[in-house]
Structures are given as structure tokens and as C-alpha cells.
PDB file of C-alpha atoms in Angstrom:
ATOM      1  CA  MET A   1     -15.517  54.729 -73.640  1.00 39.00           C
ATOM      2  CA  THR A   2     -12.166  55.407 -75.217  1.00 45.00           C
ATOM      3  CA  ALA A   3      -8.984  54.378 -73.481  1.00 44.00           C
ATOM      4  CA  ILE A   4      -7.910  58.007 -73.192  1.00 45.00           C
ATOM      5  CA  PHE A   5     -10.522  58.338 -70.447  1.00 43.00           C
ATOM      6  CA  SER A   6      -9.767  54.890 -69.001  1.00 45.00           C
ATOM      7  CA  ASN A   7     -10.353  54.333 -65.309  1.00 45.00           C
ATOM      8  CA  GLY A   8      -6.759  53.130 -65.078  1.00 43.00           C
ATOM      9  CA  GLN A   9      -7.449  49.521 -64.109  1.00 44.00           C
ATOM     10  CA  ASP A  10      -5.982  48.294 -67.373  1.00 50.00           C
ATOM     11  CA  MET A  11      -2.691  49.933 -66.488  1.00 43.00           C
ATOM     12  CA  GLY A  12      -2.379  47.940 -63.291  1.00 46.00           C
ATOM     13  CA  LYS A  13      -2.847  50.871 -60.920  1.00 48.00           C
ATOM     14  CA  LYS A  14      -4.149  50.314 -57.443  1.00 52.00           C
ATOM     15  CA  LYS A  15      -7.462  51.835 -56.437  1.00 56.00           C
ATOM     16  CA  ARG A  16      -7.183  54.912 -54.232  1.00 64.00           C
ATOM     17  CA  THR A  17      -9.384  55.974 -51.376  1.00 75.00           C
ATOM     18  CA  ARG A  18     -11.367  58.892 -52.765  1.00 80.00           C
ATOM     19  CA  PRO A  19     -13.311  61.645 -50.992  1.00 83.00           C
ATOM     20  CA  ALA A  20     -17.003  60.883 -50.574  1.00 81.00           C
ATOM     21  CA  HIS A  21     -18.435  64.314 -51.360  1.00 84.00           C
ATOM     22  CA  PRO A  22     -18.659  65.095 -55.100  1.00 86.00           C
ATOM     23  CA  ALA A  23     -17.868  68.785 -54.456  1.00 83.00           C
ATOM     24  CA  HIS A  24     -14.460  67.973 -52.939  1.00 86.00           C
ATOM     25  CA  PRO A  25     -11.577  69.709 -54.777  1.00 88.00           C
ATOM     26  CA  TYR A  26     -10.241  66.263 -55.676  1.00 90.00           C
ATOM     27  CA  TYR A  27     -13.073  65.988 -58.214  1.00 89.00           C
ATOM     28  CA  TRP A  28     -12.732  69.456 -59.728  1.00 93.00           C
ATOM     29  CA  PRO A  29     -10.664  68.178 -62.697  1.00 94.00           C
ATOM     30  CA  THR A  30     -13.353  65.542 -63.309  1.00 94.00           C
ATOM     31  CA  TRP A  31     -16.081  68.180 -63.237  1.00 95.00           C
ATOM     32  CA  ALA A  32     -14.016  70.269 -65.671  1.00 96.00           C
ATOM     33  CA  GLY A  33     -13.721  67.266 -67.990  1.00 95.00           C
ATOM     34  CA  ILE A  34     -17.467  66.654 -67.842  1.00 96.00           C
ATOM     35  CA  THR A  35     -18.126  70.308 -68.633  1.00 97.00           C
ATOM     36  CA  LEU A  36     -15.785  70.169 -71.613  1.00 96.00           C
ATOM     37  CA  MET A  37     -17.546  67.041 -72.870  1.00 96.00           C
ATOM     38  CA  LYS A  38     -20.916  68.777 -72.634  1.00 96.00           C
ATOM     39  CA  LEU A  39     -19.576  71.759 -74.540  1.00 97.00           C
ATOM     40  CA  GLY A  40     -17.793  69.559 -77.088  1.00 97.00           C
ATOM     41  CA  ALA A  41     -21.024  67.753 -77.863  1.00 97.00           C
ATOM     42  CA  TRP A  42     -22.417  70.949 -79.412  1.00 97.00           C
ATOM     43  CA  LEU A  43     -19.461  71.821 -81.614  1.00 97.00           C
ATOM     44  CA  PRO A  44     -20.017  71.848 -85.397  1.00 97.00           C
ATOM     45  CA  TRP A  45     -19.227  68.442 -86.874  1.00 96.00           C
ATOM     46  CA  PRO A  46     -16.090  69.446 -88.847  1.00 96.00           C
ATOM     47  CA  VAL A  47     -14.721  71.086 -85.698  1.00 97.00           C
ATOM     48  CA  LYS A  48     -15.306  67.881 -83.717  1.00 97.00           C
ATOM     49  CA  ILE A  49     -13.376  65.843 -86.252  1.00 97.00           C
ATOM     50  CA  ALA A  50     -10.486  68.321 -86.430  1.00 98.00           C
ATOM     51  CA  LEU A  51     -10.284  68.787 -82.659  1.00 98.00           C
ATOM     52  CA  GLY A  52     -10.497  65.050 -82.086  1.00 98.00           C
ATOM     53  CA  ARG A  53      -7.573  64.478 -84.426  1.00 98.00           C
ATOM     54  CA  ILE A  54      -5.542  67.099 -82.570  1.00 98.00           C
ATOM     55  CA  MET A  55      -6.299  65.480 -79.212  1.00 97.00           C
ATOM     56  CA  GLY A  56      -5.373  62.070 -80.588  1.00 98.00           C
ATOM     57  CA  GLU A  57      -2.144  63.461 -82.029  1.00 98.00           C
ATOM     58  CA  CYS A  58      -1.214  64.943 -78.648  1.00 98.00           C
ATOM     59  CA  VAL A  59      -1.829  61.643 -76.870  1.00 97.00           C
ATOM     60  CA  TRP A  60       0.154  59.795 -79.563  1.00 98.00           C
ATOM     61  CA  ARG A  61       3.097  62.123 -79.012  1.00 97.00           C
ATOM     62  CA  PHE A  62       3.142  62.264 -75.228  1.00 97.00           C
ATOM     63  CA  ALA A  63       1.456  59.114 -73.858  1.00 97.00           C
ATOM     64  CA  ARG A  64       4.402  56.815 -74.455  1.00 96.00           C
ATOM     65  CA  ARG A  65       2.972  53.926 -72.433  1.00 97.00           C
ATOM     66  CA  ARG A  66      -0.277  53.924 -74.409  1.00 97.00           C
ATOM     67  CA  ARG A  67       1.635  54.190 -77.658  1.00 98.00           C
ATOM     68  CA  HIS A  68       3.797  51.221 -76.673  1.00 98.00           C
ATOM     69  CA  ILE A  69       0.692  49.148 -75.868  1.00 98.00           C
ATOM     70  CA  THR A  70      -0.889  50.054 -79.204  1.00 98.00           C
ATOM     71  CA  GLU A  71       2.307  49.291 -81.112  1.00 98.00           C
ATOM     72  CA  THR A  72       2.580  45.920 -79.390  1.00 98.00           C
ATOM     73  CA  ASN A  73      -1.040  44.980 -80.126  1.00 98.00           C
ATOM     74  CA  LEU A  74      -0.736  45.891 -83.791  1.00 98.00           C
ATOM     75  CA  ARG A  75       2.584  44.103 -84.182  1.00 98.00           C
ATOM     76  CA  LEU A  76       1.000  40.944 -82.773  1.00 98.00           C
ATOM     77  CA  CYS A  77      -2.236  41.202 -84.727  1.00 98.00           C
ATOM     78  CA  PHE A  78      -0.952  42.462 -88.078  1.00 98.00           C
ATOM     79  CA  PRO A  79       2.445  40.804 -88.585  1.00 97.00           C
ATOM     80  CA  GLU A  80       1.965  41.119 -92.350  1.00 97.00           C
ATOM     81  CA  LEU A  81       2.336  44.924 -92.190  1.00 97.00           C
ATOM     82  CA  ASP A  82       5.755  46.465 -92.667  1.00 97.00           C
ATOM     83  CA  ASP A  83       7.080  48.951 -90.103  1.00 96.00           C
ATOM     84  CA  ARG A  84       5.916  52.023 -92.018  1.00 97.00           C
ATOM     85  CA  ALA A  85       2.369  50.743 -92.521  1.00 98.00           C
ATOM     86  CA  ARG A  86       2.121  49.679 -88.898  1.00 98.00           C
ATOM     87  CA  ALA A  87       3.395  53.045 -87.652  1.00 98.00           C
ATOM     88  CA  ARG A  88       0.779  54.771 -89.798  1.00 98.00           C
ATOM     89  CA  LEU A  89      -1.946  52.542 -88.370  1.00 98.00           C
ATOM     90  CA  VAL A  90      -0.796  53.313 -84.812  1.00 98.00           C
ATOM     91  CA  ARG A  91      -1.087  57.041 -85.449  1.00 98.00           C
ATOM     92  CA  GLU A  92      -4.465  56.676 -87.160  1.00 98.00           C
ATOM     93  CA  THR A  93      -5.672  54.689 -84.150  1.00 98.00           C
ATOM     94  CA  PHE A  94      -4.879  57.581 -81.830  1.00 98.00           C
ATOM     95  CA  HIS A  95      -6.582  60.038 -84.157  1.00 98.00           C
ATOM     96  CA  ALA A  96      -9.696  57.831 -84.264  1.00 98.00           C
ATOM     97  CA  ASN A  97      -9.760  57.542 -80.486  1.00 97.00           C
ATOM     98  CA  GLY A  98      -9.348  61.298 -80.134  1.00 97.00           C
ATOM     99  CA  ILE A  99     -12.369  61.782 -82.376  1.00 98.00           C
ATOM    100  CA  GLY A 100     -14.064  59.079 -80.298  1.00 97.00           C
ATOM    101  CA  ILE A 101     -13.955  61.311 -77.225  1.00 96.00           C
ATOM    102  CA  LEU A 102     -16.123  63.894 -78.960  1.00 97.00           C
ATOM    103  CA  GLU A 103     -18.308  61.182 -80.453  1.00 97.00           C
ATOM    104  CA  THR A 104     -18.817  59.823 -76.939  1.00 96.00           C
ATOM    105  CA  ALA A 105     -19.660  63.310 -75.696  1.00 97.00           C
ATOM    106  CA  THR A 106     -22.201  63.668 -78.489  1.00 97.00           C
ATOM    107  CA  GLY A 107     -23.775  60.298 -77.755  1.00 96.00           C
ATOM    108  CA  TRP A 108     -24.036  61.009 -74.046  1.00 95.00           C
ATOM    109  CA  CYS A 109     -25.055  64.655 -74.048  1.00 96.00           C
ATOM    110  CA  ARG A 110     -27.344  65.152 -77.033  1.00 96.00           C
ATOM    111  CA  ASP A 111     -30.573  63.669 -78.315  1.00 95.00           C
ATOM    112  CA  PRO A 112     -29.564  60.988 -80.844  1.00 94.00           C
ATOM    113  CA  GLU A 113     -32.481  62.008 -83.048  1.00 96.00           C
ATOM    114  CA  HIS A 114     -30.386  64.880 -84.426  1.00 95.00           C
ATOM    115  CA  LEU A 115     -27.998  62.253 -85.853  1.00 94.00           C
ATOM    116  CA  ARG A 116     -30.563  60.149 -87.691  1.00 96.00           C
ATOM    117  CA  HIS A 117     -29.537  61.621 -91.044  1.00 96.00           C
ATOM    118  CA  ARG A 118     -25.938  60.531 -90.387  1.00 96.00           C
ATOM    119  CA  VAL A 119     -26.531  56.806 -89.912  1.00 97.00           C
ATOM    120  CA  ALA A 120     -27.227  53.914 -92.258  1.00 96.00           C
ATOM    121  CA  PHE A 121     -28.541  50.723 -90.632  1.00 96.00           C
ATOM    122  CA  LYS A 122     -27.950  47.383 -92.324  1.00 97.00           C
ATOM    123  CA  GLY A 123     -29.126  43.922 -91.344  1.00 97.00           C
ATOM    124  CA  HIS A 124     -32.262  45.283 -89.690  1.00 94.00           C
ATOM    125  CA  GLU A 125     -34.082  42.076 -90.612  1.00 97.00           C
ATOM    126  CA  HIS A 126     -31.682  39.925 -88.586  1.00 97.00           C
ATOM    127  CA  MET A 127     -32.636  41.643 -85.330  1.00 96.00           C
ATOM    128  CA  VAL A 128     -36.324  41.496 -86.216  1.00 96.00           C
ATOM    129  CA  GLN A 129     -36.022  37.739 -86.725  1.00 96.00           C
ATOM    130  CA  ALA A 130     -34.090  37.308 -83.472  1.00 96.00           C
ATOM    131  CA  LYS A 131     -36.628  39.277 -81.429  1.00 95.00           C
ATOM    132  CA  ALA A 132     -39.470  37.304 -82.980  1.00 95.00           C
ATOM    133  CA  GLN A 133     -38.196  34.164 -81.232  1.00 95.00           C
ATOM    134  CA  GLY A 134     -39.324  35.667 -77.914  1.00 95.00           C
ATOM    135  CA  LYS A 135     -36.188  34.624 -75.994  1.00 96.00           C
ATOM    136  CA  GLY A 136     -34.536  38.014 -75.715  1.00 97.00           C
ATOM    137  CA  VAL A 137     -31.315  38.813 -77.564  1.00 98.00           C
ATOM    138  CA  LEU A 138     -27.637  38.987 -76.590  1.00 98.00           C
ATOM    139  CA  ILE A 139     -25.980  41.690 -78.715  1.00 97.00           C
ATOM    140  CA  ILE A 140     -22.245  41.320 -79.252  1.00 96.00           C
ATOM    141  CA  GLY A 141     -20.814  44.836 -79.288  1.00 94.00           C
ATOM    142  CA  ILE A 142     -17.185  45.662 -80.033  1.00 96.00           C
ATOM    143  CA  HIS A 143     -14.860  48.227 -78.457  1.00 95.00           C
ATOM    144  CA  PHE A 144     -14.533  50.593 -81.368  1.00 97.00           C
ATOM    145  CA  SER A 145     -13.766  54.246 -80.670  1.00 95.00           C
ATOM    146  CA  THR A 146     -17.372  54.883 -81.772  1.00 95.00           C
ATOM    147  CA  LEU A 147     -18.760  52.572 -79.061  1.00 93.00           C
ATOM    148  CA  ASP A 148     -20.921  55.005 -77.100  1.00 93.00           C
ATOM    149  CA  LEU A 149     -22.042  56.986 -80.119  1.00 96.00           C
ATOM    150  CA  GLY A 150     -22.924  53.651 -81.682  1.00 95.00           C
ATOM    151  CA  GLY A 151     -25.154  52.937 -78.695  1.00 94.00           C
ATOM    152  CA  ALA A 152     -26.948  56.248 -79.165  1.00 95.00           C
ATOM    153  CA  LEU A 153     -27.427  55.622 -82.883  1.00 96.00           C
ATOM    154  CA  HIS A 154     -28.663  52.084 -82.198  1.00 96.00           C
ATOM    155  CA  SER A 155     -31.368  53.490 -79.914  1.00 95.00           C
ATOM    156  CA  LEU A 156     -32.928  55.186 -82.932  1.00 96.00           C
ATOM    157  CA  PHE A 157     -33.825  51.738 -84.319  1.00 96.00           C
ATOM    158  CA  PHE A 158     -33.970  49.236 -81.446  1.00 96.00           C
ATOM    159  CA  ASP A 159     -34.333  49.449 -77.686  1.00 95.00           C
ATOM    160  CA  ALA A 160     -31.700  47.617 -75.635  1.00 96.00           C
ATOM    161  CA  ASP A 161     -30.031  47.377 -72.244  1.00 95.00           C
ATOM    162  CA  VAL A 162     -26.255  47.601 -71.831  1.00 94.00           C
ATOM    163  CA  VAL A 163     -23.651  45.804 -69.719  1.00 92.00           C
ATOM    164  CA  TYR A 164     -20.889  48.159 -68.638  1.00 88.00           C
ATOM    165  CA  ARG A 165     -17.795  48.459 -66.478  1.00 85.00           C
ATOM    166  CA  PRO A 166     -18.238  50.970 -63.615  1.00 86.00           C
ATOM    167  CA  HIS A 167     -15.745  53.829 -63.516  1.00 87.00           C
ATOM    168  CA  ASP A 168     -13.519  54.263 -60.470  1.00 86.00           C
ATOM    169  CA  SER A 169     -14.462  57.923 -60.041  1.00 90.00           C
ATOM    170  CA  PRO A 170     -17.938  58.196 -58.457  1.00 92.00           C
ATOM    171  CA  VAL A 171     -18.452  61.587 -60.094  1.00 93.00           C
ATOM    172  CA  PHE A 172     -17.678  60.370 -63.595  1.00 94.00           C
ATOM    173  CA  GLU A 173     -19.520  57.111 -62.900  1.00 91.00           C
ATOM    174  CA  SER A 174     -22.676  59.054 -62.044  1.00 92.00           C
ATOM    175  CA  PHE A 175     -22.390  61.166 -65.203  1.00 94.00           C
ATOM    176  CA  MET A 176     -21.654  58.136 -67.386  1.00 91.00           C
ATOM    177  CA  THR A 177     -24.452  56.006 -65.949  1.00 89.00           C
ATOM    178  CA  ARG A 178     -27.072  58.744 -66.293  1.00 90.00           C
ATOM    179  CA  ALA A 179     -26.032  59.230 -69.905  1.00 91.00           C
ATOM    180  CA  ARG A 180     -26.200  55.536 -70.722  1.00 88.00           C
ATOM    181  CA  ARG A 181     -29.547  55.095 -69.003  1.00 86.00           C
ATOM    182  CA  ARG A 182     -30.895  57.863 -71.197  1.00 89.00           C
ATOM    183  CA  ILE A 183     -29.786  55.895 -74.257  1.00 91.00           C
ATOM    184  CA  PHE A 184     -30.432  52.358 -73.048  1.00 92.00           C
ATOM    185  CA  GLY A 185     -33.298  50.823 -71.104  1.00 89.00           C
ATOM    186  CA  ALA A 186     -30.989  49.799 -68.252  1.00 89.00           C
ATOM    187  CA  ALA A 187     -27.252  49.932 -67.492  1.00 89.00           C
ATOM    188  CA  ILE A 188     -26.148  46.663 -65.849  1.00 92.00           C
ATOM    189  CA  ASP A 189     -22.884  46.201 -63.937  1.00 90.00           C
ATOM    190  CA  ARG A 190     -20.739  43.620 -65.748  1.00 88.00           C
ATOM    191  CA  HIS A 191     -20.494  41.593 -62.518  1.00 88.00           C
ATOM    192  CA  ASP A 192     -24.289  41.242 -62.320  1.00 91.00           C
ATOM    193  CA  LEU A 193     -24.748  38.025 -64.304  1.00 91.00           C
ATOM    194  CA  ARG A 194     -28.089  37.382 -62.639  1.00 93.00           C
ATOM    195  CA  GLY A 195     -29.328  40.806 -63.726  1.00 94.00           C
ATOM    196  CA  VAL A 196     -28.232  40.210 -67.327  1.00 96.00           C
ATOM    197  CA  VAL A 197     -29.946  36.822 -67.477  1.00 96.00           C
ATOM    198  CA  LYS A 198     -33.103  38.215 -65.873  1.00 96.00           C
ATOM    199  CA  ARG A 199     -33.367  41.035 -68.405  1.00 96.00           C
ATOM    200  CA  ILE A 200     -32.825  38.709 -71.372  1.00 97.00           C
ATOM    201  CA  LYS A 201     -35.357  36.169 -70.079  1.00 97.00           C
ATOM    202  CA  SER A 202     -37.875  38.988 -69.810  1.00 96.00           C
ATOM    203  CA  GLY A 203     -37.514  39.472 -73.561  1.00 96.00           C
ATOM    204  CA  ARG A 204     -34.994  42.305 -73.574  1.00 96.00           C
ATOM    205  CA  ALA A 205     -32.044  42.768 -75.922  1.00 97.00           C
ATOM    206  CA  VAL A 206     -28.820  43.273 -73.948  1.00 97.00           C
ATOM    207  CA  TRP A 207     -25.717  44.864 -75.479  1.00 95.00           C
ATOM    208  CA  TYR A 208     -22.574  43.195 -74.217  1.00 91.00           C
ATOM    209  CA  SER A 209     -18.920  43.597 -75.284  1.00 94.00           C
ATOM    210  CA  PRO A 210     -16.745  40.509 -74.650  1.00 94.00           C
ATOM    211  CA  ASP A 211     -13.550  41.690 -76.363  1.00 95.00           C
ATOM    212  CA  GLN A 212     -11.396  42.751 -73.410  1.00 91.00           C
ATOM    213  CA  ASP A 213      -9.147  40.850 -71.018  1.00 94.00           C
ATOM    214  CA  PHE A 214     -11.046  40.257 -67.761  1.00 92.00           C
ATOM    215  CA  GLY A 215      -8.443  37.970 -66.230  1.00 92.00           C
ATOM    216  CA  ARG A 216      -7.731  34.283 -65.940  1.00 94.00           C
ATOM    217  CA  GLU A 217     -10.603  33.209 -63.680  1.00 93.00           C
ATOM    218  CA  ALA A 218     -13.315  34.612 -65.936  1.00 92.00           C
ATOM    219  CA  SER A 219     -11.779  33.425 -69.180  1.00 96.00           C
ATOM    220  CA  VAL A 220     -10.636  30.643 -71.453  1.00 97.00           C
ATOM    221  CA  PHE A 221      -7.838  31.067 -73.979  1.00 97.00           C
ATOM    222  CA  ALA A 222      -8.828  31.297 -77.632  1.00 98.00           C
ATOM    223  CA  PRO A 223      -7.188  32.733 -80.755  1.00 98.00           C
ATOM    224  CA  PHE A 224      -7.641  36.439 -81.452  1.00 98.00           C
ATOM    225  CA  PHE A 225      -5.759  37.532 -84.578  1.00 98.00           C
ATOM    226  CA  GLY A 226      -3.761  34.332 -84.169  1.00 97.00           C
ATOM    227  CA  VAL A 227      -2.692  35.111 -80.598  1.00 97.00           C
ATOM    228  CA  GLU A 228      -4.003  33.122 -77.645  1.00 97.00           C
ATOM    229  CA  ALA A 229      -6.090  35.658 -75.711  1.00 97.00           C
ATOM    230  CA  ALA A 230      -7.978  35.454 -72.439  1.00 97.00           C
ATOM    231  CA  THR A 231     -11.589  35.458 -73.673  1.00 97.00           C
ATOM    232  CA  ILE A 232     -14.468  35.788 -71.269  1.00 95.00           C
ATOM    233  CA  LYS A 233     -16.676  32.709 -70.830  1.00 94.00           C
ATOM    234  CA  MET A 234     -19.764  34.751 -70.057  1.00 93.00           C
ATOM    235  CA  THR A 235     -20.956  34.916 -73.665  1.00 95.00           C
ATOM    236  CA  SER A 236     -21.638  31.213 -74.073  1.00 95.00           C
ATOM    237  CA  ARG A 237     -22.908  30.931 -70.500  1.00 95.00           C
ATOM    238  CA  ILE A 238     -25.492  33.658 -70.960  1.00 96.00           C
ATOM    239  CA  ALA A 239     -26.588  32.139 -74.268  1.00 97.00           C
ATOM    240  CA  GLY A 240     -26.853  28.710 -72.647  1.00 96.00           C
ATOM    241  CA  MET A 241     -28.831  29.980 -69.648  1.00 96.00           C
ATOM    242  CA  THR A 242     -31.297  31.999 -71.705  1.00 97.00           C
ATOM    243  CA  GLY A 243     -31.499  30.329 -75.124  1.00 97.00           C
ATOM    244  CA  ALA A 244     -31.208  33.820 -76.612  1.00 97.00           C
ATOM    245  CA  PRO A 245     -29.783  34.275 -80.107  1.00 98.00           C
ATOM    246  CA  VAL A 246     -26.356  35.938 -80.126  1.00 98.00           C
ATOM    247  CA  MET A 247     -26.307  38.866 -82.559  1.00 97.00           C
ATOM    248  CA  PRO A 248     -23.026  40.471 -83.697  1.00 97.00           C
ATOM    249  CA  LEU A 249     -23.341  44.236 -84.172  1.00 97.00           C
ATOM    250  CA  ILE A 250     -20.787  46.134 -86.271  1.00 95.00           C
ATOM    251  CA  PHE A 251     -20.552  49.922 -86.291  1.00 94.00           C
ATOM    252  CA  HIS A 252     -18.010  52.363 -87.648  1.00 96.00           C
ATOM    253  CA  ARG A 253     -17.387  55.892 -88.848  1.00 97.00           C
ATOM    254  CA  ASN A 254     -17.400  56.061 -92.638  1.00 97.00           C
ATOM    255  CA  PRO A 255     -14.420  57.457 -94.587  1.00 95.00           C
ATOM    256  CA  ASP A 256     -16.240  60.778 -95.108  1.00 95.00           C
ATOM    257  CA  ASN A 257     -15.961  61.383 -91.320  1.00 95.00           C
ATOM    258  CA  ARG A 258     -19.553  62.606 -91.339  1.00 94.00           C
ATOM    259  CA  THR A 259     -21.690  59.473 -91.462  1.00 97.00           C
ATOM    260  CA  TYR A 260     -21.852  56.103 -89.703  1.00 98.00           C
ATOM    261  CA  THR A 261     -22.861  52.564 -90.518  1.00 97.00           C
ATOM    262  CA  LEU A 262     -24.440  50.101 -88.089  1.00 97.00           C
ATOM    263  CA  GLU A 263     -24.919  46.541 -89.237  1.00 97.00           C
ATOM    264  CA  TYR A 264     -26.397  43.438 -87.657  1.00 97.00           C
ATOM    265  CA  LEU A 265     -24.974  40.155 -88.846  1.00 96.00           C
ATOM    266  CA  PRO A 266     -27.071  36.970 -88.678  1.00 96.00           C
ATOM    267  CA  ALA A 267     -27.191  35.318 -85.264  1.00 97.00           C
ATOM    268  CA  ILE A 268     -24.263  32.985 -84.600  1.00 97.00           C
ATOM    269  CA  ALA A 269     -25.539  29.550 -85.632  1.00 95.00           C
ATOM    270  CA  ASP A 270     -25.621  26.585 -83.240  1.00 95.00           C
ATOM    271  CA  PHE A 271     -24.365  28.629 -80.307  1.00 97.00           C
ATOM    272  CA  PRO A 272     -23.389  27.703 -77.663  1.00 97.00           C
ATOM    273  CA  THR A 273     -21.931  24.283 -78.411  1.00 96.00           C
ATOM    274  CA  GLY A 274     -21.027  23.302 -74.843  1.00 94.00           C
ATOM    275  CA  ASP A 275     -17.330  23.724 -75.606  1.00 97.00           C
ATOM    276  CA  GLU A 276     -16.331  27.030 -74.011  1.00 96.00           C
ATOM    277  CA  VAL A 277     -13.034  27.267 -75.890  1.00 97.00           C
ATOM    278  CA  ALA A 278     -14.658  26.611 -79.265  1.00 97.00           C
ATOM    279  CA  ASP A 279     -17.420  29.103 -78.471  1.00 97.00           C
ATOM    280  CA  ALA A 280     -14.898  31.753 -77.418  1.00 97.00           C
ATOM    281  CA  ALA A 281     -12.951  31.180 -80.628  1.00 98.00           C
ATOM    282  CA  ARG A 282     -16.096  31.701 -82.707  1.00 97.00           C
ATOM    283  CA  VAL A 283     -16.913  34.959 -80.952  1.00 97.00           C
ATOM    284  CA  ASN A 284     -13.335  36.170 -81.390  1.00 98.00           C
ATOM    285  CA  GLN A 285     -13.480  35.300 -85.069  1.00 97.00           C
ATOM    286  CA  VAL A 286     -16.605  37.405 -85.566  1.00 97.00           C
ATOM    287  CA  ILE A 287     -15.002  40.324 -83.724  1.00 97.00           C
ATOM    288  CA  GLU A 288     -11.758  39.979 -85.678  1.00 97.00           C
ATOM    289  CA  GLN A 289     -13.578  40.068 -89.006  1.00 96.00           C
ATOM    290  CA  ALA A 290     -15.386  43.241 -87.928  1.00 96.00           C
ATOM    291  CA  ILE A 291     -12.159  44.917 -86.816  1.00 97.00           C
ATOM    292  CA  ARG A 292     -10.439  44.191 -90.112  1.00 97.00           C
ATOM    293  CA  ARG A 293     -12.960  46.426 -91.886  1.00 95.00           C
ATOM    294  CA  HIS A 294     -11.709  49.524 -90.036  1.00 96.00           C
ATOM    295  CA  PRO A 295      -8.774  48.509 -87.813  1.00 98.00           C
ATOM    296  CA  GLU A 296      -7.832  52.103 -86.948  1.00 98.00           C
ATOM    297  CA  GLN A 297     -11.156  52.565 -85.147  1.00 98.00           C
ATOM    298  CA  TYR A 298     -10.611  49.700 -82.702  1.00 98.00           C
ATOM    299  CA  LEU A 299      -9.525  50.281 -79.102  1.00 96.00           C
ATOM    300  CA  TRP A 300      -5.962  49.003 -79.443  1.00 98.00           C
ATOM    301  CA  LEU A 301      -4.886  51.221 -76.532  1.00 97.00           C
ATOM    302  CA  HIS A 302      -5.790  48.527 -73.971  1.00 95.00           C
ATOM    303  CA  ARG A 303      -3.665  45.520 -73.083  1.00 96.00           C
ATOM    304  CA  ARG A 304      -5.762  42.898 -74.836  1.00 97.00           C
ATOM    305  CA  PHE A 305      -3.141  40.202 -74.217  1.00 97.00           C
ATOM    306  CA  LYS A 306      -2.108  41.064 -70.650  1.00 96.00           C
ATOM    307  CA  THR A 307      -3.129  37.618 -69.270  1.00 97.00           C
ATOM    308  CA  ARG A 308      -0.943  34.871 -70.680  1.00 96.00           C
ATOM    309  CA  PRO A 309      -1.857  31.171 -70.990  1.00 95.00           C
ATOM    310  CA  ASP A 310       1.061  30.249 -68.742  1.00 93.00           C
ATOM    311  CA  LYS A 311       1.549  32.431 -65.670  1.00 91.00           C
ATOM    312  CA  ARG A 312       5.284  32.037 -66.138  1.00 92.00           C
ATOM    313  CA  ASP A 313       5.206  33.598 -69.594  1.00 92.00           C
ATOM    314  CA  PRO A 314       6.719  37.098 -69.698  1.00 94.00           C
ATOM    315  CA  SER A 315       4.397  40.027 -70.377  1.00 95.00           C
ATOM    316  CA  LEU A 316       3.980  40.914 -74.021  1.00 96.00           C
ATOM    317  CA  TYR A 317       4.016  44.571 -73.016  1.00 96.00           C
TER     318      TYR A 317
END
């Protein structure tokens, strides 16, 4: 999901004690948001794009903290850009993430079959070859603004399970999980390593996104756009425990703002190697190359570099 609807954990906020009953007035704004998403899913496509841009523009103007995070990420990752080009990319990122809200709504609330004419799928043969090995498949997804719509479009071609991060709000969590279970075979909590391994060993393909900062204990440090980034170790561990091929999946909105491309790359060769840092660097390299195709569609609104190699290092944000 886009950072605009983040559960707030990335911002360092403490969890609050929330009312148990979903009808409590505390949840009324959440219910209103869910209703708006359901309505937004049925808007004509040009209206979705225009409205998404407007929402992104509003967040760019008023969410100063998010804008600062995005500016910092892009300054670190694209030092070759001058100030004007980087500022333009920051603004385009917010527009893309605004559109992503309505793309998410569409993916969650509508039958993906109505979008079949909007998607081109490349690298189909790579997944066929991976599945033919009979070891299950670990799909490397990436946090583009099109993430959840990409999942819906993927379901038109291949069945898969998904690893996800539960939302803090039980009301939104219930809505989100029901939507994802309609798209995917199963929605697996990211802490449930045993469940992930079990599903892969049973022959399933599992969609998993390793490109966020999950903290020091779960990670090793490996280059990401030339910056040492906390990179989760789970990718190589799952591959080692299951023997499953690791398949990078790229997806993006095309420049016409009406169609999408999904593409499987060949499975990462000779993976894992037994060197967690080297493996993490390889995964980051694949993700980086995918992002460079359409950098404005990546989720730069999160603090990708919040955990530093040395605890004494000052925050980059």
C-alpha cells in the first residue's frame, strides 16, 4: 500500500490502545476512508488519474515530513541529478503515489478481469520454467505505487500467495486482508517464516517484498543505490530452506497512464550463496535496476535508510 495510507510505524510513532468494537466512533474516519476507496475504484480511468494527481499534489504541499523523507532518499540515491531535476522527481513521486491510492482501491475492490486489456505480461516463460522445478517459487516484489494493483493484475496470469505487513487499525486490517485474500491464495503475516516456508515447500509461489528497512536484528547491511542499507536476511534464508528459485517481478504504469506492464526476469542464478551480505547485495541490485526504469513510481516516502550501520551515526532524516 502507498505510504500515504501508512500505518505510521515508519514514522516512529508508538502504538495506541484502540477500541475493540469496529463500530466505535474512533473508527468512523477509517470506515469513511474505506467507503471512499470502494467508490473510487469505480471511477472512470481518466478521472482516477486526474484525482490521484490532485491528491498527490496536496500531500506534496502539506505533508512536509513525508516530503523531507522523499527529498532525502532521492538526494542519496540520485546524486547525479541537479536540484531542479530532483525537485521535479520528488513532485512526480507524490503524484504517482496519489494515483497509487486509486490503483490500490481498484485492485482491492474490483474483479481484476476487467483490467486484462490494460496489462502486458513479459517473461511469462521464466515463471513457467521456475514452477516446473516443483520446488515452489519465491517472487521478489518491489514497493512501487502500483504494488497492490500489480498483485491483482498478476492474478490474471499466475496464482500466488503474498507476505504482508499487518496494519495497526483492526478495521483497515480486516478490509485489507479480505481484499488481498481475494486476489492471492493466502495472505501471510511477514513474521510467519514457518508459514512462508510451508507454503513454498507445498509448491506454491509466494510474493514477498524485501525492499524496506525492518531493523537491525532482521538485516545485514548491503549497498542500495550506493548507500549502505539495512536489508532483510529473510530472502536468502527462505531460498536456502526451500531450494525455491527466486524470481524478480517488475511492474509499472506505462507513460500513457492507461496501461501496465508486468515482467518476470530470469531467476537469480546460484542463489543463495551462503554469504548473507553478498546475497542481500544481489537482491538490492535487482531492485535498484527495476526502480531506475520508473523511479517516480517507487515508494520513496518511507525511510529506507533509517537504520544506520553504526548506532552512533546520526539519522539521515
